[in-house]
């Protein structure tokens, strides 16, 4: 099979230039463009072989990073669930899942190059996306098929997404949880989340604030003061809860951005007020903490459909209008009562 | 490269028969054996190509099951840590890690066949071994290279192991934890573990019992009654703790077979007595529960060394005497004081 390297060698240009001719011909000088096009024709090179192989599902391989373990190991379990769901569904389609590790975005791009050069991976699945993510930029520039679990976190994610993505509407999940508590007659529903800026964190916090402003009857200034921003973890959740307790005579309930924070708040408060977490991890179900559940099986299914649904030799799937597609899925609130007793320290 | 199928076709026999001739010639009729041996010679077939490819490390691939999520998600994190350590170290050696899922041993054997037929995997790494494991039997019978994290749990694991394995001395870890508590002047150290039979569970319980019989000064009957056997999980840990509290006026400390059980015992006891868990998961470090830490990086290193160390075309590595090798590593006790307060239910 002719590779992009063969074309580059035949045309006497770099591989990047061949990629530019194929993907952004306007930026290549006409003379160079013609040389490359001639080499493509002469060698019968068909770009995006990996995208095609992916669609024909002949021993195609998906590469995915094994995410670094989260500090508390509780919140990280959502990515383990995703990896499991993706591997099961890929298995059924006879796609292989290849793992790699990377400490940061730079290392991950290095892995992209390595796995791409060895022709080991036909498409990547990325998690933990962030605003201005250099990983997705690299894959777009190098026309390598990929889909992310997580938005690009740009202003135009839904109207004109930079790449195909699947995500869960965390803002709506947290808003549902808050509204549910307000509907049971509680008013002072506090929030413990992560510091700004964080795409996911800011989105979830907004869900709580909007619901409070709409339905609590409290004034916006008071609402704003009922929110804590701390790094994820059980101990920081307990600390934030202690601070909220010392600041306000009465807190009726707490909504948290993660189950790790919720466990800390639960232990600190002794389970005396309703606590809601996020991700429905085994920790919240074991202890009996309400939580927002992400439809992780649907996320995995959506990622594979977007990966396999590409058409017209494009590097990644597009909507009929020519834009990458996306799916924003809805989470579900799971309401629970504590199963575990908390007894006094003397 | 000549495959076992080519040999089977040339000799007019099944692939299994070729495998039998190569691995257990005594069970094959002489006439058939000669036909197969002639085909092997004529085609220049060299068995165990995957073992050789593994040793030369030319784009060799290791297959590993993504374990089903444990009920509580806390104890499962040790296997996630192992997967991460293995993937990182395989990366450095330019070995690929391919994932698959399987609900049980039968499904996993089906995956072995599928991945072996597609020549997708050169060696398997197995976890969660148990006595009489049909998976390891299948791999031995089919001469496919593999190493397990976990013993075969037979009587001769160390003197004449059925296959190469790496494991951690859980009995010694639990015994260390118990002795540490006894050395601080505590006497009534109870134990919460899993029901028998369980290779891992029985081994850990024995560590506690021997340490108690040796150093507590209590009589063996009393010691035996201070032990609970429940399924893994936070809620069952809390229940077991409640039962121990109701049975004995005084319990000085509790050693548990897992951090999930330890978290339940901790919440039930309000953190008033020392609790020790196992696996040093992020849950125990977040809350401040002592725990026994497995040297998981060394386990991953040992597994890769045993996989890559094979010689003489054998399907799996052997000690100089011709037996499969093994490594039994030592865990380490991490002593902590509670970081999280537990306040009263009213």
XYZ file of C-alpha atoms in Angstrom:
692
model
C 0.000 0.000 0.000
C 1.334 3.416 -0.950
C 1.943 5.660 2.020
C 2.142 9.395 2.393
C 5.910 8.944 2.827
C 6.162 7.306 -0.599
C 4.366 10.282 -2.133
C 6.607 12.727 -0.280
C 9.742 10.909 -1.439
C 8.544 10.745 -5.058
C 7.656 14.454 -5.093
C 10.806 15.434 -3.223
C 8.838 17.251 -0.517
C 8.125 16.719 3.160
C 5.295 14.596 4.399
C 3.699 17.724 5.888
C 3.633 19.315 2.431
C 1.816 16.298 1.011
C -0.648 16.553 3.874
C -1.116 20.259 3.152
C -1.770 19.593 -0.541
C -4.400 17.017 0.407
C -6.060 19.016 3.143
C -5.327 22.726 2.601
C -4.157 23.049 -1.026
C -4.619 26.829 -0.920
C -1.595 27.260 1.353
C 0.792 25.354 -0.984
C 2.623 27.058 -3.891
C 1.148 25.982 -7.276
C 4.421 24.444 -8.551
C 4.796 22.270 -5.437
C 1.132 21.376 -5.529
C 1.418 20.106 -9.077
C 4.474 17.977 -8.236
C 2.611 16.388 -5.317
C -0.568 15.832 -7.295
C 1.452 14.155 -10.030
C 3.096 11.854 -7.474
C -0.300 11.028 -5.938
C -1.641 10.105 -9.381
C 1.474 8.148 -10.419
C 1.599 6.076 -7.257
C -2.148 5.626 -7.006
C -2.035 6.990 -3.472
C -5.392 7.081 -1.723
C -5.336 9.321 1.295
C -6.929 8.400 4.594
C -6.389 4.697 4.208
C -6.792 4.394 7.937
C -10.177 6.117 7.818
C -11.256 3.667 5.141
C -9.838 0.707 6.983
C -11.786 1.884 9.987
C -15.022 1.938 8.036
C -14.442 -1.443 6.445
C -13.510 -2.673 9.940
C -10.731 -4.947 8.747
C -8.539 -5.318 11.846
C -8.680 -1.608 12.406
C -7.249 -0.398 15.694
C -8.359 2.441 17.936
C -5.776 4.071 20.206
C -6.787 5.507 23.552
C -4.787 6.932 26.413
C -5.046 5.285 29.789
C -5.678 8.443 31.799
C -3.401 9.246 34.702
C -5.032 8.105 37.941
C -6.984 10.954 39.522
C -5.725 12.087 42.917
C -8.563 10.443 44.783
C -9.241 7.558 42.401
C -12.954 8.051 42.857
C -13.687 10.581 40.142
C -11.359 8.741 37.750
C -13.660 5.760 37.630
C -15.879 7.394 34.987
C -13.010 7.151 32.498
C -12.429 3.540 33.455
C -16.122 2.873 32.807
C -15.816 4.616 29.455
C -12.743 2.564 28.504
C -14.584 -0.614 29.438
C -17.706 0.324 27.445
C -15.613 1.355 24.454
C -13.561 -1.863 24.527
C -16.674 -4.049 24.765
C -18.390 -2.296 21.879
C -15.235 -2.200 19.774
C -14.825 -5.958 20.374
C -18.279 -6.596 18.959
C -17.341 -4.678 15.803
C -14.040 -6.548 15.578
C -12.086 -3.357 16.196
C -8.987 -3.556 18.373
C -8.340 -1.184 21.270
C -4.686 -0.285 21.817
C -3.618 1.482 24.989
C -0.943 4.048 25.551
C 0.024 6.329 28.415
C 1.105 9.982 28.429
C 1.708 12.365 31.296
C 0.593 15.467 29.386
C -0.529 16.797 25.997
C 3.036 17.035 24.637
C 3.741 13.410 25.488
C 0.416 12.383 24.009
C 1.263 14.087 20.691
C 4.548 12.203 20.746
C 2.547 8.984 21.114
C 0.311 9.998 18.172
C 3.425 10.288 15.997
C 4.881 7.012 17.165
C 1.679 5.024 16.694
C 0.927 6.711 13.385
C 4.387 5.988 12.023
C 4.165 2.354 13.006
C 0.719 2.232 11.343
C -0.425 0.774 14.643
C -3.504 2.925 15.086
C -6.205 3.914 12.611
C -8.022 6.385 14.823
C -7.665 7.939 18.234
C -10.246 8.457 20.935
C -9.364 11.369 23.223
C -10.683 12.116 26.694
C -10.270 15.047 29.099
C -10.394 17.736 26.411
C -9.757 21.347 27.338
C -10.009 24.770 25.713
C -7.242 25.241 23.130
C -6.235 21.560 23.345
C -2.990 21.089 21.324
C -3.753 17.386 20.860
C -6.870 17.924 18.786
C -5.100 20.683 16.818
C -2.296 18.267 15.943
C -4.691 15.535 14.821
C -6.688 17.982 12.676
C -3.504 19.357 11.085
C -2.283 15.850 10.387
C -5.672 14.639 9.137
C -5.722 11.694 11.487
C -9.220 10.387 12.294
C -10.329 10.923 15.880
C -13.336 11.580 18.088
C -13.300 13.060 21.585
C -15.314 12.237 24.686
C -15.550 15.870 25.803
C -16.260 19.094 23.924
C -13.618 21.349 22.349
C -14.906 23.899 24.920
C -15.069 26.687 22.354
C -17.927 29.131 21.798
C -18.995 27.345 18.613
C -18.928 23.742 19.839
C -22.455 23.073 18.682
C -22.843 25.388 15.691
C -19.453 24.809 14.088
C -17.443 22.206 16.011
C -13.740 21.923 15.246
C -13.924 18.139 15.362
C -16.417 15.379 16.066
C -17.198 14.967 19.749
C -19.538 13.262 22.192
C -20.243 14.762 25.584
C -22.760 14.766 28.397
C -24.728 17.836 29.414
C -23.277 18.314 32.902
C -24.887 21.720 33.315
C -28.291 20.160 32.885
C -27.445 17.267 35.214
C -26.419 19.601 38.057
C -29.397 21.865 37.366
C -31.728 18.837 37.635
C -30.134 17.819 40.947
C -30.507 21.344 42.347
C -34.103 21.712 41.171
C -34.976 18.325 42.672
C -33.748 19.493 46.107
C -35.586 22.825 45.788
C -38.766 20.958 44.835
C -38.610 18.949 48.081
C -38.927 22.249 49.963
C -35.238 22.934 50.676
C -33.939 26.424 49.880
C -30.306 26.850 50.895
C -28.710 24.454 48.454
C -24.942 25.097 48.457
C -22.451 24.030 45.796
C -18.933 22.556 46.000
C -17.099 22.516 42.683
C -13.717 23.056 41.052
C -11.863 26.351 40.520
C -12.253 28.295 37.254
C -11.253 28.067 34.464
C -12.359 24.501 33.769
C -14.674 23.745 30.857
C -16.422 20.926 32.670
C -16.302 22.603 36.088
C -17.636 25.989 34.954
C -20.416 24.275 33.018
C -21.574 22.296 36.058
C -21.401 25.293 38.385
C -23.539 27.275 35.954
C -26.181 24.540 36.143
C -26.424 25.003 39.925
C -26.408 28.835 39.775
C -29.119 29.064 37.119
C -31.376 26.640 38.975
C -30.872 28.557 42.243
C -31.526 31.927 40.636
C -34.638 30.596 38.961
C -36.247 28.644 41.777
C -34.724 29.261 45.247
C -36.172 32.726 45.866
C -32.778 33.755 47.319
C -30.980 36.838 46.040
C -28.103 36.349 43.564
C -25.487 37.756 45.987
C -26.386 35.229 48.677
C -26.480 32.443 46.101
C -22.993 33.347 44.837
C -21.618 33.193 48.395
C -22.994 29.684 48.889
C -20.514 28.161 46.510
C -17.023 26.765 47.199
C -14.263 26.131 44.649
C -11.676 23.498 45.588
C -9.554 20.861 43.860
C -11.156 17.469 43.520
C -10.813 15.039 46.434
C -12.386 13.652 49.583
C -10.343 15.785 51.981
C -10.971 19.024 50.046
C -14.695 18.180 49.944
C -14.688 17.850 53.739
C -12.775 21.143 54.108
C -15.179 22.996 51.813
C -18.115 21.606 53.782
C -16.517 22.771 57.052
C -16.108 26.278 55.600
C -19.715 26.380 54.400
C -20.854 25.219 57.860
C -18.865 27.969 59.561
C -20.066 30.655 57.120
C -23.794 29.879 57.221
C -25.936 28.966 60.178
C -28.006 26.744 57.956
C -27.221 24.810 54.821
C -30.145 22.654 53.668
C -28.319 20.551 51.106
C -25.134 20.443 49.022
C -24.648 19.645 45.343
C -21.083 18.653 44.369
C -19.210 18.499 41.075
C -17.934 14.981 41.861
C -18.527 11.978 44.080
C -15.116 12.513 45.717
C -16.178 15.984 46.904
C -19.568 14.553 47.894
C -17.974 11.824 50.024
C -15.919 14.451 51.881
C -18.997 16.644 52.413
C -20.980 13.601 53.545
C -18.413 12.544 56.147
C -17.988 16.095 57.416
C -21.753 16.672 57.719
C -22.359 13.234 59.199
C -24.985 12.543 56.562
C -27.409 14.958 58.268
C -28.325 16.866 55.099
C -28.814 15.630 51.524
C -25.568 15.562 49.523
C -25.510 15.014 45.773
C -22.424 13.945 43.837
C -21.636 13.487 40.178
C -20.742 10.388 38.099
C -22.629 7.823 40.113
C -19.413 6.073 41.095
C -19.428 2.886 43.127
C -18.540 5.027 46.150
C -21.843 6.950 46.031
C -23.889 3.805 45.476
C -22.089 1.938 48.315
C -22.666 4.712 50.822
C -26.034 5.938 49.612
C -25.245 9.387 48.203
C -27.445 10.799 45.403
C -25.516 11.306 42.190
C -25.777 12.365 38.556
C -25.207 9.427 36.219
C -23.573 9.852 32.802
C -24.942 7.528 30.092
C -21.496 6.085 29.483
C -22.649 3.226 27.252
C -24.294 5.748 24.930
C -21.147 7.864 24.972
C -19.072 4.852 23.854
C -21.641 3.970 21.202
C -21.696 7.577 19.959
C -17.898 7.738 19.743
C -17.778 4.553 17.643
C -20.620 5.684 15.393
C -18.929 9.012 14.754
C -15.646 7.216 14.053
C -17.162 4.673 11.694
C -19.642 7.024 10.071
C -17.062 9.036 8.081
C -17.786 9.407 4.406
C -16.170 10.634 1.183
C -12.663 9.825 2.280
C -12.672 12.597 4.830
C -10.452 12.200 7.812
C -13.369 12.329 10.189
C -17.112 12.190 9.916
C -19.074 15.183 8.813
C -22.650 16.331 8.974
C -24.477 16.687 5.632
C -23.390 20.329 5.515
C -19.725 19.311 5.616
C -19.082 20.009 9.309
C -17.926 17.548 11.907
C -20.825 16.172 13.909
C -21.335 15.959 17.645
C -23.635 14.443 20.256
C -24.604 16.057 23.540
C -26.235 13.401 25.731
C -28.421 13.862 28.797
C -27.389 12.587 32.252
C -29.808 11.199 34.837
C -30.224 12.063 38.521
C -30.177 9.078 40.902
C -31.729 9.869 44.290
C -30.573 7.853 47.307
C -30.751 7.805 51.106
C -27.599 7.039 53.190
C -26.900 3.318 53.701
C -24.001 3.752 56.089
C -24.260 5.123 59.608
C -21.831 7.777 60.837
C -21.319 7.572 64.601
C -19.814 10.182 66.935
C -16.196 10.974 67.654
C -15.984 11.401 71.435
C 6.004 -16.658 7.528
C 4.755 -20.224 7.731
C 1.886 -20.682 10.142
C 0.602 -23.671 12.019
C -2.362 -23.650 9.603
C -0.016 -24.049 6.633
C 1.539 -27.079 8.297
C -1.885 -28.520 9.108
C -3.042 -28.066 5.500
C 0.149 -29.608 4.080
C -0.086 -32.620 6.380
C -3.835 -32.977 5.911
C -4.513 -32.817 9.648
C -6.140 -30.365 12.037
C -4.281 -27.506 13.617
C -4.777 -29.152 17.009
C -2.984 -32.257 15.773
C -0.012 -30.150 14.671
C -0.037 -28.521 18.085
C -0.129 -31.952 19.723
C 2.815 -33.174 17.667
C 4.790 -30.107 18.699
C 3.844 -30.145 22.358
C 2.746 -33.657 23.323
C 4.037 -35.990 20.580
C 3.396 -39.056 22.730
C -0.367 -38.725 22.312
C -0.224 -38.678 18.479
C -0.200 -41.876 16.385
C 3.263 -42.482 14.843
C 2.009 -42.326 11.220
C 0.329 -38.976 11.784
C 3.311 -37.709 13.683
C 5.642 -38.505 10.803
C 3.366 -36.722 8.298
C 3.313 -33.612 10.483
C 7.042 -33.696 11.137
C 7.679 -33.973 7.394
C 5.440 -30.950 6.737
C 7.192 -28.955 9.473
C 10.564 -29.736 7.887
C 9.385 -29.109 4.298
C 7.816 -25.738 5.103
C 10.553 -24.663 7.501
C 7.945 -24.005 10.161
C 9.336 -22.650 13.406
C 6.881 -22.955 16.247
C 6.356 -20.193 18.800
C 6.983 -17.383 16.358
C 5.067 -15.123 18.689
C 7.385 -15.982 21.579
C 10.338 -15.101 19.375
C 8.692 -11.929 18.122
C 8.117 -11.006 21.718
C 11.777 -11.434 22.552
C 12.970 -9.501 19.515
C 10.365 -6.877 20.475
C 9.439 -6.079 16.874
C 5.932 -4.616 17.170
C 4.972 -7.415 19.501
C 1.605 -7.053 21.205
C 0.510 -8.082 24.669
C -3.177 -8.807 25.260
C -4.765 -8.133 28.627
C -8.331 -8.258 29.850
C -9.895 -5.122 31.193
C -11.281 -6.624 34.389
C -14.966 -6.274 35.124
C -15.512 -3.360 37.507
C -15.546 -4.558 41.105
C -18.824 -4.070 42.964
C -17.497 -1.153 44.980
C -14.955 0.211 42.506
C -12.489 0.745 45.333
C -10.745 -2.617 45.424
C -10.693 -2.736 41.620
C -8.289 0.149 41.455
C -5.277 -2.119 42.084
C -5.871 -3.747 38.690
C -6.198 -0.340 37.061
C -2.862 0.607 38.628
C -1.359 -2.612 37.315
C -2.710 -1.970 33.809
C -1.270 1.547 33.890
C 2.166 0.357 35.102
C 2.222 -2.445 32.538
C 1.240 -0.113 29.678
C 3.890 2.448 30.626
C 6.648 -0.143 30.845
C 5.528 -1.919 27.666
C 5.564 1.471 25.880
C 9.202 1.975 26.833
C 10.054 -1.424 25.345
C 8.044 -0.632 22.204
C 5.553 -3.361 23.000
C 1.885 -2.710 22.281
C -0.871 -3.357 24.829
C -4.154 -4.549 23.367
C -7.277 -4.638 25.513
C -10.175 -7.032 25.499
C -13.110 -7.691 27.774
C -14.629 -10.961 28.962
C -17.343 -11.638 31.506
C -15.910 -14.988 32.627
C -13.206 -17.597 31.963
C -15.129 -19.184 29.065
C -15.484 -15.856 27.306
C -11.852 -15.084 27.945
C -10.778 -18.358 26.297
C -12.952 -17.383 23.332
C -11.024 -14.112 23.169
C -7.701 -16.018 23.297
C -8.805 -17.967 20.214
C -9.984 -14.913 18.353
C -6.865 -12.854 19.037
C -4.582 -15.808 18.382
C -6.216 -16.582 15.039
C -5.962 -12.967 13.933
C -2.279 -13.032 14.996
C -3.169 -9.909 16.952
C -1.520 -10.888 20.206
C 1.883 -12.436 20.868
C 1.416 -13.032 24.578
C -1.269 -12.698 27.212
C -1.070 -11.249 30.695
C -3.713 -12.709 33.006
C -5.004 -11.314 36.277
C -7.379 -12.649 38.948
C -6.146 -16.224 38.771
C -7.894 -18.917 40.772
C -7.366 -22.565 41.686
C -7.960 -24.815 38.650
C -8.160 -21.827 36.300
C -9.283 -23.099 32.842
C -7.702 -20.055 31.159
C -4.145 -20.957 32.109
C -4.822 -24.604 31.240
C -5.946 -23.568 27.749
C -2.892 -21.384 27.179
C -0.522 -24.140 28.352
C -2.238 -26.730 26.132
C -2.049 -24.366 23.164
C 1.535 -23.323 23.887
C 0.697 -19.643 23.850
C 3.108 -17.453 25.837
C 1.635 -15.861 28.965
C 2.430 -14.703 32.472
C -0.039 -14.187 35.307
C -0.267 -11.530 38.006
C -1.478 -13.971 40.651
C -0.401 -17.470 41.607
C -1.866 -20.688 40.163
C -2.969 -21.288 43.803
C -1.822 -24.887 43.761
C 0.219 -26.660 46.427
C 3.360 -26.570 44.261
C 3.256 -22.927 43.154
C 6.797 -22.283 44.291
C 8.467 -25.660 43.918
C 7.003 -26.641 40.534
C 4.785 -23.875 39.149
C 2.494 -24.746 36.254
C 3.291 -21.471 34.517
C 5.296 -18.284 35.081
C 3.687 -15.944 37.593
C 4.293 -12.812 39.626
C 2.428 -12.211 42.863
C 2.613 -10.288 46.107
C 2.893 -11.969 49.496
C -0.468 -10.892 50.934
C -0.156 -13.214 53.885
C 2.995 -11.465 54.951
C 1.465 -8.002 54.376
C -1.509 -8.742 56.626
C 0.736 -10.395 59.184
C 2.951 -7.263 59.267
C -0.125 -5.038 59.753
C -1.383 -7.219 62.619
C 2.012 -7.404 64.297
C 2.401 -3.632 64.032
C -0.876 -3.124 65.941
C 0.063 -5.723 68.575
C 3.441 -4.003 69.010
C 1.708 -0.708 69.841
C 0.152 -2.479 72.844
C -3.238 -3.390 71.342
C -4.408 -6.990 71.810
C -7.895 -7.535 70.418
C -7.148 -7.085 66.736
C -10.145 -8.368 64.744
C -10.182 -9.316 61.058
C -12.700 -8.666 58.280
C -12.055 -10.662 55.112
C -13.719 -12.620 52.340
C -15.448 -16.012 52.534
C -13.512 -19.223 51.775
C -12.497 -20.645 49.373
C -10.518 -17.798 47.858
C -6.822 -18.183 47.137
C -6.070 -14.552 47.884
C -8.591 -14.250 50.713
C -7.538 -17.401 52.560
C -3.876 -16.396 52.251
C -4.495 -12.969 53.793
C -6.638 -14.335 56.617
C -3.906 -16.800 57.459
C -1.488 -13.885 57.844
C -3.713 -12.340 60.496
C -4.362 -15.608 62.329
C -0.722 -16.627 62.529
C 0.332 -13.186 63.816
C -2.439 -13.238 66.444
C -1.608 -16.778 67.581
C 2.050 -15.897 67.813
C 1.924 -12.491 69.524
C -1.499 -11.554 70.960
C -1.471 -13.868 73.961
C -5.163 -14.667 73.292
C -6.335 -18.270 72.979
C -6.907 -19.677 69.460
C -10.676 -20.140 70.010
C -11.148 -16.475 70.903
C -8.947 -15.427 67.997
C -10.997 -17.485 65.520
C -14.218 -15.851 66.758
C -12.795 -12.359 66.124
C -12.902 -12.797 62.378
C -15.718 -11.961 59.951
C -16.122 -13.260 56.379
C -18.172 -11.074 54.017
C -18.206 -10.155 50.328
C -16.110 -7.167 49.385
C -17.683 -3.722 49.702
C -18.170 -0.651 51.873
C -21.616 -1.625 53.136
C -20.578 -5.189 53.988
C -17.517 -3.795 55.816
C -19.801 -1.607 57.923
C -22.125 -4.553 58.634
C -19.232 -6.801 59.659
C -17.944 -4.055 61.971
C -21.412 -3.703 63.534
C -21.505 -7.455 64.178
C -18.043 -7.441 65.747
C -19.087 -4.479 67.949
C -22.192 -6.311 69.136
C -20.299 -9.572 69.769
C -17.363 -8.133 71.721
C -17.366 -5.440 74.357
C -13.980 -4.322 73.183
C -12.274 -4.433 69.834
C -8.914 -2.635 69.848
C -8.308 -2.533 66.100
C -9.430 -4.134 62.846
C -7.365 -5.430 59.928
C -9.285 -5.788 56.638
C -8.652 -7.710 53.424
C -9.429 -4.601 51.326
C -9.765 -0.826 51.504
C -13.478 -1.110 50.648
C -14.072 -3.215 53.778
C -11.818 -0.850 55.750
C -13.821 2.227 54.651
C -17.052 0.559 55.823
C -15.459 -0.419 59.150
C -14.051 3.102 59.532
C -17.408 4.811 58.973
C -19.194 2.388 61.278
C -16.632 2.787 64.066
C -16.417 6.548 63.619
C -12.672 6.284 63.291
C -12.338 5.598 67.037
C -10.057 2.572 66.651
C -7.232 1.895 64.180
C -8.460 0.306 60.948
C -6.078 -1.159 58.365
C -7.035 -1.843 54.756
C -5.275 -3.465 51.833
C -4.069 -2.120 48.466
C -3.378 1.438 49.547
C -6.096 2.781 47.256
C -6.722 6.501 46.878
C -9.681 6.056 49.237
C -7.472 5.032 52.162
C -4.952 7.791 51.500
C -7.716 10.439 51.158
C -9.364 9.499 54.423
C -6.289 8.512 56.374
C -6.679 4.747 56.806
C -3.551 2.574 57.196
C -3.141 0.144 54.337
C -0.903 -2.544 52.854
C 0.665 -1.372 49.603
C 1.462 -3.778 46.758
C 4.650 -2.951 44.797
C 2.671 -2.722 41.579
C 5.475 -1.225 39.490
C 7.687 -4.175 40.402
C 4.849 -6.562 39.554
C 4.536 -5.011 36.076
C 8.301 -5.123 35.612
C 8.422 -8.749 36.731
C 5.631 -9.748 34.341
C 7.446 -8.169 31.388
C 10.788 -9.681 32.356
C 9.262 -13.146 32.610
C 7.532 -12.644 29.244
C 10.633 -11.411 27.467
C 13.048 -13.744 29.206
C 11.892 -16.941 27.456
C 14.620 -19.025 25.828
C 15.119 -22.010 23.549
C 11.896 -21.473 21.647
C 9.817 -22.504 24.623
C 6.358 -21.076 24.855
C 7.116 -19.404 28.139
C 10.180 -18.649 30.175
C 11.802 -21.317 32.229
C 14.240 -21.456 35.086
C 17.632 -23.060 34.382
C 16.206 -26.400 35.532
C 13.522 -26.265 32.853
C 10.658 -25.107 35.050
C 8.590 -21.936 34.633
C 9.835 -19.190 36.916
C 7.958 -17.019 39.365
C 8.391 -13.973 41.591
C 6.787 -13.480 44.972
C 7.175 -9.815 45.965
C 6.866 -8.223 49.391
C 4.171 -5.615 50.187
C 4.698 -2.665 52.523
C 2.564 -1.430 55.427
C 1.636 2.266 55.315
C 0.576 3.626 58.701
C -1.777 6.637 58.783
C -3.976 8.634 61.151
C -7.510 9.702 60.080
C -7.654 12.960 58.068
C -11.418 13.236 57.949
C -13.658 13.924 60.919
C -16.775 11.863 61.514
C -19.447 13.838 63.353
C -22.549 12.494 65.153
C -25.899 11.463 63.737
C -28.502 12.953 66.117
